[in-house]
Short mmCIF file of C-alpha atoms in Angstrom, two decimals:
data_model
loop_
_atom_site.label_atom_id
_atom_site.label_comp_id
_atom_site.label_asym_id
_atom_site.label_seq_id
_atom_site.Cartn_x
_atom_site.Cartn_y
_atom_site.Cartn_z
CA UNK Q 30 -50.70 -50.92 -29.42
CA UNK Q 31 -52.28 -50.33 -33.12
CA UNK Q 32 -53.02 -46.90 -33.37
CA UNK Q 33 -55.99 -47.79 -36.19
CA UNK Q 34 -57.68 -50.72 -34.37
CA UNK Q 35 -57.40 -48.60 -31.03
CA UNK Q 36 -58.97 -45.38 -32.92
CA UNK Q 37 -61.34 -47.24 -34.79
CA UNK Q 38 -62.97 -48.35 -31.18
CA UNK Q 39 -62.79 -44.99 -30.07
CA UNK Q 40 -64.26 -43.17 -33.00
CA UNK Q 41 -67.31 -46.26 -32.36
CA UNK Q 42 -67.66 -44.99 -28.47
CA UNK Q 43 -67.68 -41.56 -29.62
CA UNK Q 44 -68.93 -40.85 -32.90
CA UNK Q 45 -68.96 -37.18 -34.16
CA UNK Q 46 -65.97 -35.68 -31.61
CA UNK Q 47 -63.92 -34.80 -34.71
CA UNK Q 48 -61.96 -32.67 -32.22
CA UNK Q 49 -61.06 -35.23 -29.46
CA UNK Q 50 -60.63 -37.81 -31.76
CA UNK Q 51 -58.06 -35.73 -34.12
CA UNK Q 52 -55.97 -34.76 -30.62
CA UNK Q 53 -56.08 -38.63 -29.52
CA UNK Q 54 -54.97 -39.60 -33.15
CA UNK Q 55 -51.91 -37.25 -33.23
CA UNK Q 56 -50.37 -38.35 -29.75
CA UNK Q 57 -50.66 -42.06 -30.52
CA UNK Q 58 -49.15 -41.92 -33.96
CA UNK Q 59 -46.09 -40.09 -32.70
CA UNK Q 60 -45.43 -41.93 -29.48
CA UNK Q 61 -46.68 -45.59 -31.10
CA UNK Q 62 -42.78 -46.68 -31.69
CA UNK Q 63 -41.83 -45.74 -28.01
CA UNK Q 64 -44.86 -47.20 -26.61
CA UNK Q 65 -44.35 -50.23 -28.43
CA UNK Q 66 -40.75 -50.51 -26.65
CA UNK Q 67 -41.95 -50.56 -23.52
CA UNK Q 68 -44.05 -53.92 -22.89
CA UNK Q 69 -45.13 -52.59 -19.73
CA UNK Q 70 -47.36 -50.12 -20.95
CA UNK Q 71 -49.17 -52.48 -23.25
CA UNK Q 72 -49.70 -54.78 -20.09
CA UNK Q 73 -51.19 -51.97 -18.18
CA UNK Q 74 -53.28 -50.82 -21.27
CA UNK Q 75 -51.83 -47.67 -20.95
CA UNK Q 76 -52.96 -45.91 -24.27
CA UNK Q 77 -56.50 -47.55 -23.73
CA UNK Q 78 -56.76 -45.85 -19.81
CA UNK Q 79 -55.31 -42.48 -20.89
CA UNK Q 80 -57.36 -41.50 -24.02
CA UNK Q 81 -60.52 -41.66 -21.57
CA UNK Q 82 -61.56 -39.32 -19.60
CA UNK Q 83 -61.18 -40.71 -15.66
CA UNK Q 84 -64.80 -38.71 -15.37
CA UNK Q 85 -67.42 -36.06 -16.87
CA UNK Q 86 -69.65 -34.03 -15.46
CA UNK Q 87 -72.64 -32.50 -17.53
CA UNK Q 88 -74.97 -30.42 -15.59
CA UNK Q 89 -77.74 -27.70 -16.48
CA UNK Q 90 -77.20 -23.82 -15.46
CA UNK Q 91 -80.63 -22.07 -15.34
CA UNK Q 92 -79.61 -18.36 -14.82
CA UNK Q 93 -82.02 -15.17 -15.38
CA UNK Q 94 -80.84 -12.00 -17.66
CA UNK Q 95 -81.54 -8.30 -16.85
CA UNK Q 96 -85.13 -8.45 -18.24
CA UNK Q 97 -86.21 -11.43 -15.70
CA UNK Q 98 -85.94 -14.22 -18.95
CA UNK Q 99 -84.59 -17.33 -17.71
CA UNK Q 100 -82.36 -19.00 -19.67
CA UNK Q 101 -80.97 -22.37 -19.63
CA UNK Q 102 -77.13 -23.19 -20.63
CA UNK Q 103 -75.01 -26.35 -20.30
CA UNK Q 104 -71.85 -26.94 -18.14
CA UNK Q 105 -69.00 -29.24 -18.34
CA UNK Q 106 -66.39 -30.43 -16.38
CA UNK Q 107 -64.04 -32.64 -17.84
CA UNK Q 108 -61.70 -34.66 -15.27
CA UNK Q 109 -59.04 -36.38 -17.82
CA UNK Q 110 -56.19 -37.63 -15.75
CA UNK Q 111 -54.42 -37.01 -12.13
CA UNK Q 112 -51.47 -39.57 -12.53
CA UNK Q 113 -49.05 -36.45 -11.66
CA UNK Q 114 -51.17 -34.30 -9.74
CA UNK Q 115 -54.80 -32.42 -9.01
CA UNK Q 116 -56.81 -32.12 -12.14
CA UNK Q 117 -55.67 -28.38 -13.92
CA UNK Q 118 -57.36 -27.06 -16.77
CA UNK Q 119 -59.38 -23.66 -17.86
CA UNK Q 120 -62.96 -23.14 -18.06
CA UNK Q 121 -64.34 -22.06 -21.52
CA UNK Q 122 -67.44 -19.64 -21.94
CA UNK Q 123 -68.40 -19.68 -25.53
CA UNK Q 124 -71.43 -20.65 -27.76
CA UNK Q 125 -69.38 -23.13 -29.56
CA UNK Q 126 -68.32 -25.23 -26.87
CA UNK Q 127 -69.16 -29.04 -26.68
CA UNK Q 128 -67.91 -32.40 -25.24
CA UNK Q 129 -65.84 -32.96 -28.15
CA UNK Q 130 -63.77 -29.77 -27.93
CA UNK Q 131 -63.56 -29.89 -24.16
CA UNK Q 132 -62.15 -33.66 -24.51
CA UNK Q 133 -59.40 -32.56 -27.28
CA UNK Q 134 -58.44 -29.57 -24.46
CA UNK Q 135 -58.42 -32.03 -21.67
CA UNK Q 136 -56.52 -34.37 -23.08
CA UNK Q 137 -54.14 -32.13 -24.65
CA UNK Q 138 -53.77 -30.62 -20.94
CA UNK Q 139 -52.45 -33.63 -19.72
CA UNK Q 140 -49.50 -33.91 -21.88
CA UNK Q 141 -48.88 -30.02 -21.58
CA UNK Q 142 -49.19 -29.98 -17.98
CA UNK Q 143 -46.65 -32.60 -17.66
CA UNK Q 144 -44.31 -30.76 -19.93
CA UNK Q 145 -44.11 -28.06 -17.34
CA UNK Q 146 -42.47 -30.24 -14.71
CA UNK Q 147 -44.90 -29.21 -12.07
CA UNK Q 148 -47.20 -31.60 -10.45
CA UNK Q 149 -50.78 -30.85 -12.12
CA UNK Q 150 -53.01 -33.31 -14.20
CA UNK Q 151 -55.20 -32.58 -17.24
CA UNK Q 152 -58.85 -31.72 -17.16
CA UNK Q 153 -61.00 -28.69 -19.07
CA UNK Q 154 -64.67 -27.58 -18.56
CA UNK Q 155 -66.82 -24.80 -19.39
CA UNK Q 156 -70.26 -23.93 -20.87
CA UNK Q 157 -72.34 -22.67 -24.39
CA UNK Q 158 -72.88 -19.69 -22.35
CA UNK Q 159 -71.51 -16.75 -24.36
CA UNK Q 160 -70.44 -13.70 -22.13
CA UNK Q 161 -70.12 -11.38 -25.23
CA UNK Q 162 -73.09 -8.35 -24.72
CA UNK Q 163 -74.20 -9.62 -21.42
CA UNK Q 164 -74.34 -7.15 -18.33
CA UNK Q 165 -71.74 -7.38 -15.91
CA UNK Q 166 -74.94 -8.36 -13.69
CA UNK Q 167 -75.82 -11.19 -15.89
CA UNK Q 168 -72.36 -12.48 -16.00
CA UNK Q 169 -72.31 -12.74 -12.16
CA UNK Q 170 -75.79 -14.53 -11.84
CA UNK Q 171 -74.42 -17.18 -14.91
CA UNK Q 172 -70.72 -17.54 -13.24
CA UNK Q 173 -72.67 -18.10 -9.41
CA UNK Q 174 -74.71 -20.47 -11.09
CA UNK Q 175 -72.56 -22.73 -12.82
CA UNK Q 176 -70.20 -22.70 -9.90
CA UNK Q 177 -73.32 -23.83 -7.45
CA UNK Q 178 -73.01 -27.23 -9.57
CA UNK Q 179 -69.14 -27.36 -10.02
CA UNK Q 180 -68.01 -26.56 -6.59
CA UNK Q 181 -68.56 -30.21 -5.39
CA UNK Q 182 -66.33 -31.47 -7.70
CA UNK Q 183 -62.98 -29.07 -7.40
CA UNK Q 184 -60.44 -28.25 -4.87
CA UNK Q 185 -56.57 -27.13 -4.66
CA UNK Q 186 -55.78 -30.69 -3.85
CA UNK Q 187 -58.56 -31.71 -6.55
CA UNK Q 188 -59.01 -30.15 -9.60
CA UNK Q 189 -57.95 -26.64 -9.88
CA UNK Q 190 -59.79 -24.72 -12.53
CA UNK Q 191 -58.45 -21.52 -14.70
CA UNK Q 192 -59.93 -19.39 -16.96
CA UNK Q 193 -59.88 -19.88 -21.02
CA UNK Q 194 -61.69 -18.20 -24.26
CA UNK Q 195 -64.94 -16.01 -22.52
CA UNK Q 196 -63.36 -16.21 -18.84
CA UNK Q 197 -61.11 -13.27 -17.61
CA UNK Q 198 -60.64 -11.96 -14.59
CA UNK Q 199 -64.13 -10.81 -14.42
CA UNK Q 200 -65.77 -14.00 -14.47
CA UNK Q 201 -62.82 -15.84 -12.63
CA UNK Q 202 -63.74 -13.17 -9.84
CA UNK Q 203 -67.13 -13.89 -9.54
CA UNK Q 204 -66.78 -18.00 -10.11
CA UNK Q 205 -64.09 -17.72 -6.69
CA UNK Q 206 -66.32 -15.82 -4.81
CA UNK Q 207 -69.22 -18.34 -4.80
CA UNK Q 208 -67.02 -20.91 -4.32
CA UNK Q 209 -65.47 -19.35 -1.60
CA UNK Q 210 -69.14 -18.90 -0.03
CA UNK Q 211 -70.16 -22.26 -0.68
CA UNK Q 212 -66.87 -24.21 0.33
CA UNK Q 213 -66.64 -21.61 3.52
CA UNK Q 214 -62.55 -21.66 2.80
CA UNK Q 215 -59.94 -19.50 0.99
CA UNK Q 216 -57.89 -21.53 -1.34
CA UNK Q 217 -56.18 -21.42 -4.73
CA UNK Q 218 -58.78 -23.36 -6.12
CA UNK Q 219 -58.94 -21.17 -9.16
CA UNK Q 220 -55.90 -19.38 -10.99
CA UNK Q 221 -56.37 -16.41 -12.62
CA UNK Q 222 -57.18 -14.61 -9.44
CA UNK Q 223 -56.94 -10.66 -8.85
CA UNK Q 224 -53.81 -9.68 -7.56
CA UNK Q 225 -56.09 -8.35 -4.08
CA UNK Q 226 -56.97 -12.12 -3.35
CA UNK Q 227 -54.70 -14.55 -4.61
CA UNK Q 228 -53.54 -14.21 -8.22
CA UNK Q 229 -50.08 -13.97 -9.81
CA UNK Q 230 -48.19 -11.22 -11.35
CA UNK Q 231 -47.77 -11.68 -15.37
CA UNK Q 232 -50.58 -14.43 -15.47
CA UNK Q 233 -52.64 -12.58 -18.08
CA UNK Q 234 -49.80 -11.89 -20.77
CA UNK Q 235 -47.93 -15.66 -19.30
CA UNK Q 236 -49.00 -17.48 -22.56
CA UNK Q 237 -48.03 -15.06 -24.88
CA UNK Q 238 -44.71 -14.77 -22.88
CA UNK Q 239 -43.81 -18.36 -22.90
CA UNK Q 240 -44.63 -18.18 -26.46
CA UNK Q 241 -42.19 -16.18 -27.72
CA UNK Q 242 -39.59 -17.64 -25.22
CA UNK Q 243 -39.95 -21.09 -26.58
CA UNK Q 244 -39.71 -19.54 -30.39
CA UNK Q 245 -36.67 -18.02 -29.63
CA UNK Q 246 -35.17 -21.49 -28.29
CA UNK Q 247 -36.28 -22.75 -31.43
CA UNK Q 248 -34.85 -20.29 -33.74
CA UNK Q 249 -31.20 -20.30 -31.45
CA UNK Q 250 -31.37 -23.95 -31.84
CA UNK Q 251 -31.33 -23.79 -35.54
CA UNK Q 252 -28.49 -21.47 -35.43
CA UNK Q 253 -30.84 -18.04 -36.02
CA UNK Q 254 -32.67 -15.26 -33.84
CA UNK Q 255 -35.54 -13.46 -33.17
CA UNK Q 256 -34.07 -10.11 -33.66
CA UNK Q 257 -35.06 -8.56 -36.74
CA UNK Q 258 -37.86 -11.46 -37.60
CA UNK Q 259 -41.38 -10.19 -39.27
CA UNK Q 260 -43.75 -12.15 -37.36
CA UNK Q 261 -47.96 -13.19 -38.29
CA UNK Q 262 -50.29 -13.06 -35.24
CA UNK Q 263 -53.74 -14.51 -35.07
CA UNK Q 264 -56.35 -13.03 -32.54
CA UNK Q 265 -56.06 -10.16 -30.04
CA UNK Q 266 -56.93 -11.25 -27.25
CA UNK Q 267 -54.43 -11.87 -23.88
CA UNK Q 268 -52.48 -14.63 -25.86
CA UNK Q 269 -52.09 -12.45 -28.71
CA UNK Q 270 -51.45 -9.30 -26.57
CA UNK Q 271 -48.67 -10.74 -24.65
CA UNK Q 272 -46.99 -12.62 -27.85
CA UNK Q 273 -46.81 -9.17 -29.70
CA UNK Q 274 -45.46 -7.25 -26.66
CA UNK Q 275 -42.76 -9.84 -25.96
CA UNK Q 276 -42.18 -10.16 -29.41
CA UNK Q 277 -41.66 -6.76 -30.19
CA UNK Q 278 -39.54 -6.27 -26.83
CA UNK Q 279 -37.37 -8.76 -28.34
CA UNK Q 280 -36.52 -7.00 -31.56
CA UNK Q 281 -39.18 -8.36 -33.58
CA UNK Q 282 -41.90 -6.89 -36.09
CA UNK Q 283 -45.24 -8.06 -35.36
CA UNK Q 284 -47.24 -6.80 -38.51
CA UNK Q 285 -50.76 -8.68 -38.03
CA UNK Q 286 -53.55 -9.30 -35.73
CA UNK Q 287 -57.38 -10.63 -36.61
CA UNK Q 288 -60.59 -10.96 -35.58
CA UNK Q 289 -63.41 -13.03 -36.58
CA UNK Q 290 -63.89 -10.08 -39.03
CA UNK Q 291 -60.68 -10.04 -40.79
CA UNK Q 292 -57.24 -8.93 -40.22
CA UNK Q 293 -54.96 -5.98 -39.87
CA UNK Q 294 -51.73 -5.46 -41.65
CA UNK Q 295 -49.42 -2.80 -40.28
CA UNK Q 296 -46.58 -3.20 -42.03
CA UNK Q 297 -44.67 -0.37 -39.60
CA UNK Q 298 -45.29 -3.01 -36.92
CA UNK Q 299 -46.65 -3.10 -33.67
CA UNK Q 300 -45.41 -0.74 -30.65
CA UNK Q 301 -46.48 -0.13 -27.32
CA UNK Q 302 -49.11 2.35 -27.98
CA UNK Q 303 -50.93 0.12 -30.86
CA UNK Q 304 -50.38 -3.10 -28.44
CA UNK Q 305 -52.25 -1.35 -25.71
CA UNK Q 306 -54.91 -0.14 -28.04
CA UNK Q 307 -55.18 -4.07 -28.96
CA UNK Q 308 -56.79 -4.67 -25.25
CA UNK Q 309 -58.85 -1.70 -25.31
CA UNK Q 310 -60.46 -2.28 -28.65
CA UNK Q 311 -61.32 -6.08 -27.63
CA UNK Q 312 -63.36 -4.89 -24.35
CA UNK Q 313 -65.49 -2.41 -26.68
CA UNK Q 314 -66.09 -3.87 -30.15
CA UNK Q 315 -66.66 -7.36 -29.70
CA UNK Q 316 -63.78 -8.57 -31.14
CA UNK Q 317 -63.96 -6.61 -34.30
CA UNK Q 318 -60.68 -5.49 -35.48
CA UNK Q 319 -61.56 -3.27 -38.17
CA UNK Q 320 -61.15 0.32 -36.31
CA UNK Q 321 -57.58 -0.14 -35.71
CA UNK Q 322 -57.13 0.69 -39.05
CA UNK Q 323 -59.38 3.83 -38.73
CA UNK Q 324 -56.72 4.68 -35.60
CA UNK Q 325 -53.23 3.71 -37.19
CA UNK Q 326 -52.50 5.54 -40.35
CA UNK Q 327 -50.67 3.24 -42.74
CA UNK Q 328 -52.29 0.04 -41.52
CA UNK Q 329 -54.97 -1.98 -43.67
CA UNK Q 330 -57.55 -4.11 -42.94
CA UNK Q 331 -58.70 -7.28 -44.91
CA UNK Q 332 -61.92 -8.12 -44.53
CA UNK Q 333 -63.09 -12.12 -44.13
CA UNK Q 334 -59.52 -12.72 -44.84
CA UNK Q 335 -56.78 -14.58 -42.39
CA UNK Q 336 -53.21 -13.22 -41.79
CA UNK Q 337 -51.67 -16.44 -43.12
CA UNK Q 338 -51.31 -14.65 -46.49
CA UNK Q 339 -48.83 -11.75 -45.23
CA UNK Q 340 -45.40 -12.60 -46.14
CA UNK Q 341 -43.50 -12.96 -42.71
CA UNK Q 342 -40.51 -15.20 -41.38
CA UNK Q 343 -42.57 -16.37 -38.19
CA UNK Q 344 -46.19 -17.27 -37.99
CA UNK Q 345 -47.99 -17.29 -34.49
CA UNK Q 346 -51.67 -18.49 -34.41
CA UNK Q 347 -53.04 -17.19 -31.21
CA UNK Q 348 -56.61 -17.48 -31.48
CA UNK Q 349 -58.24 -20.84 -31.10
CA UNK Q 350 -58.32 -24.32 -32.77
CA UNK Q 351 -57.88 -25.56 -36.60
CA UNK Q 352 -57.16 -21.66 -37.23
CA UNK Q 353 -54.40 -22.43 -39.66
CA UNK Q 354 -55.37 -24.82 -42.42
CA UNK Q 355 -53.71 -27.06 -45.34
CA UNK Q 356 -54.35 -24.22 -47.90
CA UNK Q 357 -52.85 -21.43 -45.70
CA UNK Q 358 -49.56 -23.62 -44.86
CA UNK Q 359 -49.22 -23.93 -48.31
CA UNK Q 360 -49.19 -20.03 -48.75
CA UNK Q 361 -46.87 -19.61 -45.92
CA UNK Q 362 -44.45 -21.86 -47.21
CA UNK Q 363 -44.73 -20.81 -50.74
CA UNK Q 364 -44.00 -17.43 -48.87
CA UNK Q 365 -40.87 -18.45 -47.27
CA UNK Q 366 -41.79 -18.71 -43.47
CA UNK Q 367 -39.31 -20.34 -41.30
CA UNK Q 368 -41.15 -21.09 -38.39
CA UNK Q 369 -44.80 -21.79 -37.17
CA UNK Q 370 -45.35 -21.88 -33.60
CA UNK Q 371 -49.01 -22.34 -32.14
CA UNK Q 372 -49.84 -19.92 -29.13
CA UNK Q 373 -53.57 -21.44 -29.36
CA UNK Q 374 -54.48 -24.94 -28.59
CA UNK Q 375 -54.07 -26.89 -31.79
CA UNK Q 376 -53.62 -24.10 -33.74
CA UNK Q 377 -53.19 -26.19 -36.92
CA UNK Q 378 -55.00 -28.61 -38.63
CA UNK Q 379 -53.51 -32.01 -39.38
CA UNK Q 380 -53.13 -31.11 -43.04
CA UNK Q 381 -51.11 -28.10 -42.22
CA UNK Q 382 -48.80 -29.93 -39.89
CA UNK Q 383 -47.95 -32.78 -42.05
CA UNK Q 384 -46.77 -29.89 -44.66
CA UNK Q 385 -44.70 -27.92 -42.37
CA UNK Q 386 -42.68 -31.16 -41.53
CA UNK Q 387 -42.53 -32.79 -45.04
CA UNK Q 388 -41.01 -29.13 -45.85
CA UNK Q 389 -38.81 -28.99 -42.71
CA UNK Q 390 -40.19 -26.02 -41.33
CA UNK Q 391 -39.51 -25.59 -37.77
CA UNK Q 392 -43.34 -26.23 -35.95
CA UNK Q 393 -44.03 -25.76 -32.28
CA UNK Q 394 -47.13 -27.65 -31.23
CA UNK Q 395 -49.74 -25.97 -28.60
CA UNK Q 396 -48.96 -28.26 -26.40
CA UNK Q 397 -45.43 -27.18 -25.88
CA UNK Q 398 -45.54 -23.58 -27.09
CA UNK Q 399 -48.50 -22.47 -25.30
CA UNK Q 400 -47.90 -24.00 -21.93
CA UNK Q 401 -46.53 -20.94 -20.24
CA UNK Q 402 -50.41 -19.78 -19.42
CA UNK Q 403 -50.81 -22.93 -17.48
CA UNK Q 404 -46.99 -22.92 -16.04
CA UNK Q 405 -47.59 -19.55 -14.57
CA UNK Q 406 -51.18 -20.87 -12.98
CA UNK Q 407 -48.69 -23.54 -11.13
CA UNK Q 408 -46.99 -20.92 -9.85
CA UNK Q 409 -49.84 -19.15 -8.89
CA UNK Q 410 -50.99 -22.51 -6.74
CA UNK Q 411 -47.58 -22.42 -5.43
CA UNK Q 412 -47.61 -19.13 -4.30
CA UNK Q 413 -51.34 -19.74 -2.36
CA UNK Q 414 -50.12 -22.79 -0.86
CA UNK Q 415 -47.33 -20.69 0.57
CA UNK Q 416 -49.46 -17.62 1.57
CA UNK Q 417 -47.20 -15.41 -0.06
CA UNK Q 418 -46.75 -13.44 -3.80
CA UNK Q 419 -43.46 -12.99 -5.63
CA UNK Q 420 -42.47 -10.25 -7.77
CA UNK Q 421 -43.26 -10.17 -11.53
CA UNK Q 422 -39.70 -10.56 -12.01
CA UNK Q 423 -39.25 -13.97 -9.94
CA UNK Q 424 -42.67 -15.16 -12.01
CA UNK Q 425 -40.92 -14.03 -15.28
CA UNK Q 426 -37.82 -15.71 -14.42
CA UNK Q 427 -39.50 -19.01 -13.37
CA UNK Q 428 -41.26 -18.88 -16.53
CA UNK Q 429 -38.55 -18.60 -19.08
CA UNK Q 430 -37.06 -21.53 -17.00
CA UNK Q 431 -39.89 -23.76 -17.44
CA UNK Q 432 -39.91 -22.94 -21.39
CA UNK Q 433 -36.62 -23.78 -21.38
CA UNK Q 434 -37.10 -27.08 -19.87
CA UNK Q 435 -40.00 -27.87 -22.35
CA UNK Q 436 -37.62 -27.03 -25.07
CA UNK Q 437 -34.96 -29.14 -23.79
CA UNK Q 438 -37.53 -32.07 -23.71
CA UNK Q 439 -38.78 -31.38 -27.17
CA UNK Q 440 -35.12 -31.51 -28.43
CA UNK Q 441 -34.20 -34.59 -26.62
CA UNK Q 442 -37.28 -36.57 -27.62
CA UNK Q 443 -37.73 -35.28 -31.22
CA UNK Q 444 -34.47 -34.66 -32.91
CA UNK Q 445 -34.64 -37.06 -36.15
CA UNK Q 446 -31.29 -38.38 -37.72
CA UNK Q 447 -31.32 -35.71 -40.29
CA UNK Q 448 -30.86 -33.43 -37.48
CA UNK Q 449 -34.22 -31.80 -38.09
CA UNK Q 450 -36.17 -31.39 -34.68
CA UNK Q 451 -39.93 -32.53 -34.97
CA UNK Q 452 -40.92 -30.73 -31.86
CA UNK Q 453 -44.51 -32.34 -32.09
CA UNK Q 454 -43.14 -35.87 -31.56
CA UNK Q 455 -40.45 -34.24 -29.15
CA UNK Q 456 -43.53 -32.92 -26.92
CA UNK Q 457 -45.67 -35.81 -27.30
CA UNK Q 458 -43.74 -38.60 -26.26
CA UNK Q 459 -41.88 -36.07 -23.39
CA UNK Q 460 -45.42 -35.70 -21.87
CA UNK Q 461 -46.51 -39.25 -22.40
CA UNK Q 462 -43.43 -40.79 -20.91
CA UNK Q 463 -43.89 -39.06 -17.88
CA UNK Q 464 -47.39 -39.76 -17.38
CA UNK Q 465 -47.35 -42.90 -18.33
CA UNK Q 466 -44.33 -44.30 -16.18
CA UNK Q 467 -46.53 -42.54 -13.06
CA UNK Q 468 -49.77 -44.60 -14.15
CA UNK Q 469 -47.76 -47.98 -14.58
CA UNK Q 470 -45.77 -47.42 -11.03
CA UNK Q 471 -49.80 -46.59 -9.19
CA UNK Q 472 -51.17 -49.66 -10.26
CA UNK Q 473 -54.67 -50.20 -12.50
CA UNK Q 474 -56.73 -47.43 -10.68
#
């Protein structure tokens, strides 16, 4: 495999799909040496096959608002690879959604899901519909219209969607209700469900919890500990909430949260009351974080700025892709950051990642760090299959074990000659090898 030749062909086929091409280049660059040591991979053209989705569904979603006005959005489902299990990946409802973003997310999902050790393939989907500002009835009508198109292509052993940005418990409920009506069956076809109809305990906070479990192992492997460290977090949705809650429980001090309007710096650190307020704020203020500074004395709001300028030991991007760029990375490094772990998908730009690795900063990629969410979704699938529910402590313990396994795989494949652990390389190779071997063993399909 020649990465540059393969990328040139992909750019010709998929011009302008920058997020997707970025994700593919990152993986191919880190696996190239190992790939070329396996002639069976080249003979089966694994690289050329794995970078293209198995299929993409694009459909219109007409729906009616409360005033009787008809709107038309686009819906997508990218079924990327199912060599190790049914397609699995979230649905994102946001105005920024396009095919490039969903292909990047679906491609990342292949390797993230492989790392969990659970039998799940990679997929992603969603729509350019934005739930913000819509009534419950409008969201219900949209979700029902969306599922009317999607339901034929998903199933508990075929493709299992979940929530993502803009798709929480409310949206999952409406989507599952329409699937159940159309398919005439009660199955675990969507994860993130409510507890009353097949959901799993600790699913909302699982991505954040898993990220902190992984972070703690990164520090312990480096001979350090999480207790007493200062942490900067971006975002303030479920991922940031779970990360802030678990980091605080384990003795760290979380100093920031952020939104589209700017970020909050709280030198006293977040506590249980403040963390609960994060979710209340998100539900009532359209992602605006500035009211936090009015509620809690001593905290300060910085309009239009990002939290990466704050001097901290650890940075946890928890919002969206490419939210931490090269300038942010240089600022963090200059301020003495020791570890950056992506709780968001591809939270750092390539320039930022290069800066962290060149400066031997501990850097954890999203496909490993934020795998706790999809891992717990996989545990929900298992519970649905067995027609039972585990208690929270059992789900949490299984999540800890999965994150520990992921960390072990990253260390195994990512430790370099000087002892530095390149977690990006380790995660990419570990996930890729499992999927590639499965594809070779199953033939050209």
